[in-house]
Short mmCIF file of C-alpha atoms in Angstrom, two decimals:
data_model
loop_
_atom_site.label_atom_id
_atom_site.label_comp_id
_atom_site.label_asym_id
_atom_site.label_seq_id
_atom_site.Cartn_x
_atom_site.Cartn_y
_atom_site.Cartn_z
CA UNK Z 1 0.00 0.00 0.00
CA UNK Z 2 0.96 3.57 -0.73
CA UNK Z 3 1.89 5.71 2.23
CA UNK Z 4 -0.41 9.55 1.71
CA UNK Z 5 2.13 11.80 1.15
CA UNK Z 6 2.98 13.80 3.86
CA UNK Z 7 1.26 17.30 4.14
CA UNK Z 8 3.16 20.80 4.19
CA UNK Z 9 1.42 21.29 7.49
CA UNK Z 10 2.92 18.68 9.34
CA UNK Z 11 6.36 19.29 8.48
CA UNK Z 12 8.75 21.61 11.18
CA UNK Z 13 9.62 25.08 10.07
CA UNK Z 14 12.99 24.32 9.04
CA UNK Z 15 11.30 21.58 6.81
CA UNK Z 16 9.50 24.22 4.90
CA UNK Z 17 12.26 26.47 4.64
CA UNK Z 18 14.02 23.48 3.18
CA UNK Z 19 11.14 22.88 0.91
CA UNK Z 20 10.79 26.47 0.21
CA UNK Z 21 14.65 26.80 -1.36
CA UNK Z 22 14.86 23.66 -2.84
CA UNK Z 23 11.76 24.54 -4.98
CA UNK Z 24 13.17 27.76 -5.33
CA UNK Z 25 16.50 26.43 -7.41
CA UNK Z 26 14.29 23.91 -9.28
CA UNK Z 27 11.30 26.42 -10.44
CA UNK Z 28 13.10 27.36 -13.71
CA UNK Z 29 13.50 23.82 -14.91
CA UNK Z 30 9.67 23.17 -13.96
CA UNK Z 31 7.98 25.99 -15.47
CA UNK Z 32 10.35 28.02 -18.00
CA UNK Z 33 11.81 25.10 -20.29
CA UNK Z 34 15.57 25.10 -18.38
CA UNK Z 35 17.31 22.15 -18.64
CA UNK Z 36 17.96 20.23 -15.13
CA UNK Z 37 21.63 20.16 -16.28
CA UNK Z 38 21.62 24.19 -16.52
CA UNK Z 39 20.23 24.44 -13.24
CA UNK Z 40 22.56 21.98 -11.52
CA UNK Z 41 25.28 24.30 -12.96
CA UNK Z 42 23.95 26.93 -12.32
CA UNK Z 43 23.88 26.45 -8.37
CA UNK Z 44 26.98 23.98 -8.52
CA UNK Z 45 24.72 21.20 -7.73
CA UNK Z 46 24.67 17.50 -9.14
CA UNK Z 47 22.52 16.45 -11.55
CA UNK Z 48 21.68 14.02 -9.91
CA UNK Z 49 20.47 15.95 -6.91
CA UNK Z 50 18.52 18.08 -9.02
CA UNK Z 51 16.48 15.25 -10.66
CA UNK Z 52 15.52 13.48 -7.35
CA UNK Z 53 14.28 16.58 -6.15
CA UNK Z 54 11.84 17.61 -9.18
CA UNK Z 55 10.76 13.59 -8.85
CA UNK Z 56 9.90 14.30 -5.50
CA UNK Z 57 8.42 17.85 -5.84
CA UNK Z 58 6.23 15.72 -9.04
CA UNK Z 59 5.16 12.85 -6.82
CA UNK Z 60 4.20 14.96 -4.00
CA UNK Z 61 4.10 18.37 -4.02
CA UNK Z 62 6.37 21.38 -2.35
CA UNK Z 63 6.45 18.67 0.98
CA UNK Z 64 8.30 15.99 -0.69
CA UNK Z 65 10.94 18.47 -1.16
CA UNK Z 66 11.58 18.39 2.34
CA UNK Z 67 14.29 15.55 4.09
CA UNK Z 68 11.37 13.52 6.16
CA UNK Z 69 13.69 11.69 7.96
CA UNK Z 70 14.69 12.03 11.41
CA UNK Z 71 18.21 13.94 11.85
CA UNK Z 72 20.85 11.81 14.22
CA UNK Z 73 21.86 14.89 15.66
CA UNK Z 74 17.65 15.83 16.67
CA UNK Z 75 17.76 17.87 19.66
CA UNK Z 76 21.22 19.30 19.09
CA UNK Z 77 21.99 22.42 17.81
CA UNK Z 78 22.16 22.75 14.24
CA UNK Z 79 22.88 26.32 13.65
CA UNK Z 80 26.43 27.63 12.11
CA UNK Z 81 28.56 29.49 14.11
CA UNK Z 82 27.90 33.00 13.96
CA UNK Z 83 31.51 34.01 12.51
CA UNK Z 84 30.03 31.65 9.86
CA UNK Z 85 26.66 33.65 9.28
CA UNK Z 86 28.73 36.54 9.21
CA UNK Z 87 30.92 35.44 6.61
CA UNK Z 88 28.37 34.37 4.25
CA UNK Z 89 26.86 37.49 4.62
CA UNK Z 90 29.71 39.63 4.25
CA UNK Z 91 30.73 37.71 0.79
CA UNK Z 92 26.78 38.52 -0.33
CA UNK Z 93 27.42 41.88 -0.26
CA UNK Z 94 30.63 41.99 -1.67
CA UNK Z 95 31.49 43.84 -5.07
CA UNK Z 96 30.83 42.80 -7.65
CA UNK Z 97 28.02 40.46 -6.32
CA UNK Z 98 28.96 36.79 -6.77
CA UNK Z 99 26.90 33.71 -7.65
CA UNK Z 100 25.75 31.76 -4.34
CA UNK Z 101 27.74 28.71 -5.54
CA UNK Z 102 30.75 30.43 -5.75
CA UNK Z 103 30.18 32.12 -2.21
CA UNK Z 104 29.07 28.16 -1.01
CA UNK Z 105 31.99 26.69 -2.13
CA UNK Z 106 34.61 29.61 -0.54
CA UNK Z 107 32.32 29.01 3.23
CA UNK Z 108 32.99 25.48 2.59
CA UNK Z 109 36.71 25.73 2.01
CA UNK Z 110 36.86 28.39 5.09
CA UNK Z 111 34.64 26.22 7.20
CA UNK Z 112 36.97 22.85 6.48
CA UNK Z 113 40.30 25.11 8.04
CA UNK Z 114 38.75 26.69 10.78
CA UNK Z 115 37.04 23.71 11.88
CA UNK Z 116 33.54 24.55 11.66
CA UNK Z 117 30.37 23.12 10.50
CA UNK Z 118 30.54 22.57 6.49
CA UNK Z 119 27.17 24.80 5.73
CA UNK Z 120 24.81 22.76 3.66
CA UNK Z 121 24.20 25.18 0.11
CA UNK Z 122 20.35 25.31 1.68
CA UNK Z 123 21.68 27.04 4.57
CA UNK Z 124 23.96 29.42 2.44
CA UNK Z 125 20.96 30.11 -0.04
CA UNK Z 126 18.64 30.88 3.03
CA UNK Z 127 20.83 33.34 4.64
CA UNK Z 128 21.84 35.51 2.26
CA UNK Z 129 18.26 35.22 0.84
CA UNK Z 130 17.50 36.54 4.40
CA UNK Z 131 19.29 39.82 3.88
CA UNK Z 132 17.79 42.71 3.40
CA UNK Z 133 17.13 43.51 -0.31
CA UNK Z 134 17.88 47.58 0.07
CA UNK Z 135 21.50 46.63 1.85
CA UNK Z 136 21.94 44.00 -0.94
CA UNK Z 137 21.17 47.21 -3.71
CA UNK Z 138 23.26 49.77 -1.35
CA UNK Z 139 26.37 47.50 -1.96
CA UNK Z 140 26.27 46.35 -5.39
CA UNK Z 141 24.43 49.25 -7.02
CA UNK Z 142 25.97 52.19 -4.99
CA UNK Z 143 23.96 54.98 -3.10
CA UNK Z 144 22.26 56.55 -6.27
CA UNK Z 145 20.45 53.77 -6.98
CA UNK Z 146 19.76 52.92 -3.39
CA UNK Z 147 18.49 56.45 -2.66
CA UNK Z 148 16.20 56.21 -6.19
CA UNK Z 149 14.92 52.73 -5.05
CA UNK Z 150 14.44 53.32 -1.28
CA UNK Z 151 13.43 57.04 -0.74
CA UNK Z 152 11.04 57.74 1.69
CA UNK Z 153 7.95 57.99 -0.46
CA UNK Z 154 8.37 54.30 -1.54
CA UNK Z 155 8.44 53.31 2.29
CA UNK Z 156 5.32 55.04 2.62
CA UNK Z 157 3.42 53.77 -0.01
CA UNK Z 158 -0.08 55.69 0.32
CA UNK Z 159 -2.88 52.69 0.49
CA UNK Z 160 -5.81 54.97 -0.07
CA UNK Z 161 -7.06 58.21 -1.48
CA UNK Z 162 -5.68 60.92 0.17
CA UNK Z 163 -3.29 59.24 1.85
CA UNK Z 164 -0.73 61.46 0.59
CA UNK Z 165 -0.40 64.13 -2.27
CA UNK Z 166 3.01 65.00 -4.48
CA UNK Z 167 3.55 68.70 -5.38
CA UNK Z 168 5.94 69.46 -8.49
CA UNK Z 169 6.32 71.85 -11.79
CA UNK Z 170 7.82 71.58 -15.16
CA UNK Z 171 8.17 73.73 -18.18
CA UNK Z 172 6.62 72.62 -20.41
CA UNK Z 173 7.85 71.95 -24.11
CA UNK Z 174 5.43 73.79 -26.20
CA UNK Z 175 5.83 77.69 -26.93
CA UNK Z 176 2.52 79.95 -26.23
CA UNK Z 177 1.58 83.45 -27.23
CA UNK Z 178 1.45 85.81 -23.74
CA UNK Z 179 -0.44 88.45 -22.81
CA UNK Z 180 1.76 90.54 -25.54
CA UNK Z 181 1.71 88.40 -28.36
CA UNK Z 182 4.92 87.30 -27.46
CA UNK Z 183 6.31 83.78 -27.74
CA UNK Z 184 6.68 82.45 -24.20
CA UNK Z 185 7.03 78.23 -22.77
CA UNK Z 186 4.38 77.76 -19.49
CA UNK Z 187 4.71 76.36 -16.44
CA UNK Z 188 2.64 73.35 -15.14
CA UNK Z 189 2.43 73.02 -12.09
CA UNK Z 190 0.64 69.90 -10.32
CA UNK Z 191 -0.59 67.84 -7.52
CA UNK Z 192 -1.31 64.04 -7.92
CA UNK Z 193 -2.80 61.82 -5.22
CA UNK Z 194 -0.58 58.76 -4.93
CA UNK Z 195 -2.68 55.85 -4.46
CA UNK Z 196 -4.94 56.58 -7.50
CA UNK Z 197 -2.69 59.00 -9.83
CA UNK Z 198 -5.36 61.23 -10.21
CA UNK Z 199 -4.55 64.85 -10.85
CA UNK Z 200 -6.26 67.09 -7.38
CA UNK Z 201 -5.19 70.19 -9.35
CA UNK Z 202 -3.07 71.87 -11.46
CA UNK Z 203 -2.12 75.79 -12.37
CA UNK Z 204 -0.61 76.92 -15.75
CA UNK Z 205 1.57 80.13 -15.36
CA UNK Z 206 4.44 82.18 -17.54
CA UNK Z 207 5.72 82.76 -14.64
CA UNK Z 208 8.30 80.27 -12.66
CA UNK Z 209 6.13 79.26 -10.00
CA UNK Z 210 5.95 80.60 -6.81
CA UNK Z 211 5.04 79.84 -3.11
CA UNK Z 212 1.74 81.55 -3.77
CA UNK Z 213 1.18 79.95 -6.87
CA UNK Z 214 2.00 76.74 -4.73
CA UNK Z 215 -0.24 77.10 -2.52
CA UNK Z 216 -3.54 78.37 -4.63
CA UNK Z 217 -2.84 74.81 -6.20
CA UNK Z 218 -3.27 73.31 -3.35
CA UNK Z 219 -6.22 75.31 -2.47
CA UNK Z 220 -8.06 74.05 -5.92
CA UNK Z 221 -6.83 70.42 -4.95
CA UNK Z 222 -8.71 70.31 -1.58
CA UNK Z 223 -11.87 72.21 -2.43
CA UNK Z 224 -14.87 70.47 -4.62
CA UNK Z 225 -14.34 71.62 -8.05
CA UNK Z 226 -16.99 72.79 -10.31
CA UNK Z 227 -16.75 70.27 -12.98
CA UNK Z 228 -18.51 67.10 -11.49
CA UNK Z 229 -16.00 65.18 -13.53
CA UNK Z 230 -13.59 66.10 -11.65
CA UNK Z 231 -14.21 64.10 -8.45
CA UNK Z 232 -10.49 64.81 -6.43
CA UNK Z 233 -10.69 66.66 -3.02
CA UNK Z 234 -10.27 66.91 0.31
CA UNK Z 235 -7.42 67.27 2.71
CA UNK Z 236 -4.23 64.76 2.29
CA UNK Z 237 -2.58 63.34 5.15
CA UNK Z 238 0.68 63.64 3.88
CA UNK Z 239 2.05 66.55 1.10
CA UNK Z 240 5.06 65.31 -0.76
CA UNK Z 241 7.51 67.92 -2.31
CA UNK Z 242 10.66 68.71 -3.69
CA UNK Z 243 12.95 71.33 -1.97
CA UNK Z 244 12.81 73.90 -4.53
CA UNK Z 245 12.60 77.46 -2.79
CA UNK Z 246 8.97 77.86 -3.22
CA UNK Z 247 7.68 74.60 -1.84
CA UNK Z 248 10.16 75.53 1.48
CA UNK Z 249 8.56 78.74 2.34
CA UNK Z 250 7.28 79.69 5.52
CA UNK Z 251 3.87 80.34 3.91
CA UNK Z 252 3.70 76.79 2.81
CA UNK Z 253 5.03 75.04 6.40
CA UNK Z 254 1.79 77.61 7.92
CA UNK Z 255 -0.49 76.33 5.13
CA UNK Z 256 0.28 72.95 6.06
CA UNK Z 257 0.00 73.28 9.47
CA UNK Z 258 -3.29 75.19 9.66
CA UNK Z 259 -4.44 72.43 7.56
CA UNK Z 260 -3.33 69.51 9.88
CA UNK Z 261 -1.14 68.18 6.91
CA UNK Z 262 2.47 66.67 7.17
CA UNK Z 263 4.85 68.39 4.92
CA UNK Z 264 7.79 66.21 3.68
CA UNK Z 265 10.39 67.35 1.70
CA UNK Z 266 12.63 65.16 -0.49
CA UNK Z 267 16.61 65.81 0.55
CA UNK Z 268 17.84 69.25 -0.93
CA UNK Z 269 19.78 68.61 -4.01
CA UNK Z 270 18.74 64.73 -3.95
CA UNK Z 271 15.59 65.08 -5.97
CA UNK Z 272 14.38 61.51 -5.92
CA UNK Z 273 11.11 59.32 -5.65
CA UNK Z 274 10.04 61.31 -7.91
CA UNK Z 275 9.16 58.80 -10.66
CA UNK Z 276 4.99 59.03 -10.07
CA UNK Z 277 5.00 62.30 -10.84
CA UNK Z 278 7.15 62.58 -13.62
CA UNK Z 279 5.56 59.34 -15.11
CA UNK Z 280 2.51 61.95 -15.28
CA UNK Z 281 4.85 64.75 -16.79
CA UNK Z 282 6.07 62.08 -19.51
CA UNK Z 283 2.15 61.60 -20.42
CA UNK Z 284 1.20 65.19 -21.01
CA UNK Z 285 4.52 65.57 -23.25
CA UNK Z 286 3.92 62.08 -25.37
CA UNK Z 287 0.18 61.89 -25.52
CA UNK Z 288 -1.09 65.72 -25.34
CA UNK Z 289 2.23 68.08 -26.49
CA UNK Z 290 3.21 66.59 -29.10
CA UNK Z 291 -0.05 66.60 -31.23
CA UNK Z 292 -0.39 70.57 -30.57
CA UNK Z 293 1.02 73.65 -32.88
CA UNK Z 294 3.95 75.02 -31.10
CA UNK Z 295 5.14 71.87 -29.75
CA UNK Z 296 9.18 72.63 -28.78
CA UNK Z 297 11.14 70.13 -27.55
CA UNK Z 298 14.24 71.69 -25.89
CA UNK Z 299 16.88 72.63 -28.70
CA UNK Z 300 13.83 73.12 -31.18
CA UNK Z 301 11.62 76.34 -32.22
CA UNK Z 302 7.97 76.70 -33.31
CA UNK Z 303 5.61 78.99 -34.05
CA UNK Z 304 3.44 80.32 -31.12
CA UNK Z 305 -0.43 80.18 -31.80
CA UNK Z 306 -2.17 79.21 -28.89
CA UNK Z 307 -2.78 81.68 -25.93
CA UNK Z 308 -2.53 80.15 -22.26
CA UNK Z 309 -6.37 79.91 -21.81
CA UNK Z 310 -7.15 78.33 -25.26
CA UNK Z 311 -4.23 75.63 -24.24
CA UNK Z 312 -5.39 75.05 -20.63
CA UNK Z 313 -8.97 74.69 -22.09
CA UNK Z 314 -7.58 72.01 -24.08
CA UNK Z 315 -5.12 70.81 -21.21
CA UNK Z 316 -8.17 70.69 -18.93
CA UNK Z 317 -10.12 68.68 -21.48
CA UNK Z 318 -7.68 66.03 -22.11
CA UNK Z 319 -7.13 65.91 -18.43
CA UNK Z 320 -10.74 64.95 -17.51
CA UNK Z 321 -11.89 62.78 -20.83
CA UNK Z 322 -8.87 61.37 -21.28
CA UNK Z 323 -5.58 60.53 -19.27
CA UNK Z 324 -8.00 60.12 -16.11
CA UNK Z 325 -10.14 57.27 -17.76
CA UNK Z 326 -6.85 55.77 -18.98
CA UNK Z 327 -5.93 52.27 -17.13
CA UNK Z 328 -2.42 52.70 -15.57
CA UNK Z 329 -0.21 49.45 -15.86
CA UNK Z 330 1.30 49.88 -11.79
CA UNK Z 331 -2.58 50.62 -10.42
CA UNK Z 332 -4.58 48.30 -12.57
CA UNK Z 333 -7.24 50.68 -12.70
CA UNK Z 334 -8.26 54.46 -13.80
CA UNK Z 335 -7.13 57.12 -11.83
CA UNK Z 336 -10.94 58.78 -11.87
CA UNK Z 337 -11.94 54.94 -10.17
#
């Protein structure tokens, strides 16, 4: 008779760790076409080795990856030393970042002259797998990256509507007629809730924009607006924004504390996290600019036609019937939903 295999919720926590790797190291030969033999060199493994375990994990599941028999050494410690732990670690984040074979097989050859415990590669694999993924970019990819990767706004990922609000401005690349007749490029300036990526306001302006201008932007974002279409208001918790000189006034810290909203500034001269908001920047100049008269990339002229409130008509417009009914690939969903 058959013995039932045994179920993942019997097995110890170190079984399903066990489990957990080993399926880990096998997954590309089960479900993207790798050959076992790529995998076993891959992770400096046998062949052999890696065919018993996708026979197991076929005949029964992630559990039958696990060893089911019982240890001699049961009730003993089985842990490395820590100078061991450390070591593996400290190879992990070495530059440039090696394989976890190669750092497996150095351990090993360290562990056999000093004596201790030959690490099983499981054990290697789990530890450095244990370190933290932002110290693991910090030391391979330097502190730009990490900074880009790991700002601030990313560890506080806004889960709903209003959570929190970013504040920035751009010129934009299309030349206008001013109040003259004269050839002039705008200023947009905006504020996008984070959760959704809806727009809560924005203010067009010749001029480079200004605390005031700032802050009647955020005035428009937390009041109802007119246009029932345009459904984004209220009071954020949080107000993300750059440390350009207008966004640091004294007017704006009062606004924000009048309002009961934390202000948080991105570190002066390190102007990162910013990729939400300049994803939306990217859409008005690809999907709305470019199909305009006067459209002027930097290093290109054109002809002025438009006058700033025929173009924020049609801004506005395009805004409210179009890039807010358009599904965004990170959310899954429209930013007017």
């Amino acid at each position: 008779m058959v013995e039932p295999p045994v179920p993942l919720t019997a097995l110890s926590g170190d079984q399903r760790a066990q489990a957990h790797t080993r399926f880990t190291i096998i997954r590309p030969a089960l479900e993207d076409g790798v050959t076992q033999a790529q995998v076993a060199r891959t992770h400096d493994i046998s062949k052999s080795t890696i065919q018993r375990w996708v026979k197991r994990y076929s005949k029964n599941g992630l559990a039958g990856l696990a060893d089911a028999q019982v240890r001699s050494d049961k009730g003993k410690s089985r842990r490395l030393p820590a100078e061991a732990v450390t070591l593996i670690e400290g190879l992990a984040l070495q530059t440039p970042p090696r394989s976890i074979a190669a750092i497996h097989r150095q351990v090993c050859t360290i562990a056999g002259e000093r004596g201790w415990k030959v690490p099983s590669y499981d054990s290697v694999y789990r530890i450095i797998k244990k370190l933290d993924p932002a110290l693991l970019t910090l030391a391979h990819q330097g502190v730009a990256v990490y900074r880009e990767e790991y700002d601030l706004l990313y560890r506080r990922e806004a889960t709903h509507s209003n959570a929190m609000w970013q504040a920035d401005h751009t010129p934009l690349d299309i030349v206008l007629l001013d109040e003259a007749g004269k050839p002039a490029r705008p200023w947009l300036i905006v504020i996008e809730d984070d959760y959704s990526r809806a727009i809560a306001s924005f203010r067009l302006t010749f001029q480079e924009p200004t605390a005031l201008t700032t802050a009647l932007a955020l005035r428009q974002a937390i009041w109802r607006k007119e246009d029932p279409h345009w459904h984004v208001c209220g009071i954020p918790s949080v107000f993300y924004t750059d440390h350009g000189s207008d966004f640091t006034s004294k007017h704006m810290e009062q606004v924000a504390v009048d309002l009961g909203i934390e202000l948080i500034f991105s570190e002066k001269g390190v102007p990162r996290g910013r990729g939400k908001i300049e994803r939306f920047f990217r859409s008005v100049n690809e999907l709305f600019l470019q199909d305009l008269p006067g459209y002027a990339p930097k290093g290109y002229q054109a002809e002025a036609r438009l006058s700033l409130p025929a173009f924020e008509h049609l801004f506005r417009t395009w805004l409210l019937s179009d890039y807010q009914h358009r599904v965004h690939s990170e959310t899954t969903c429209t930013p007017a939903e």
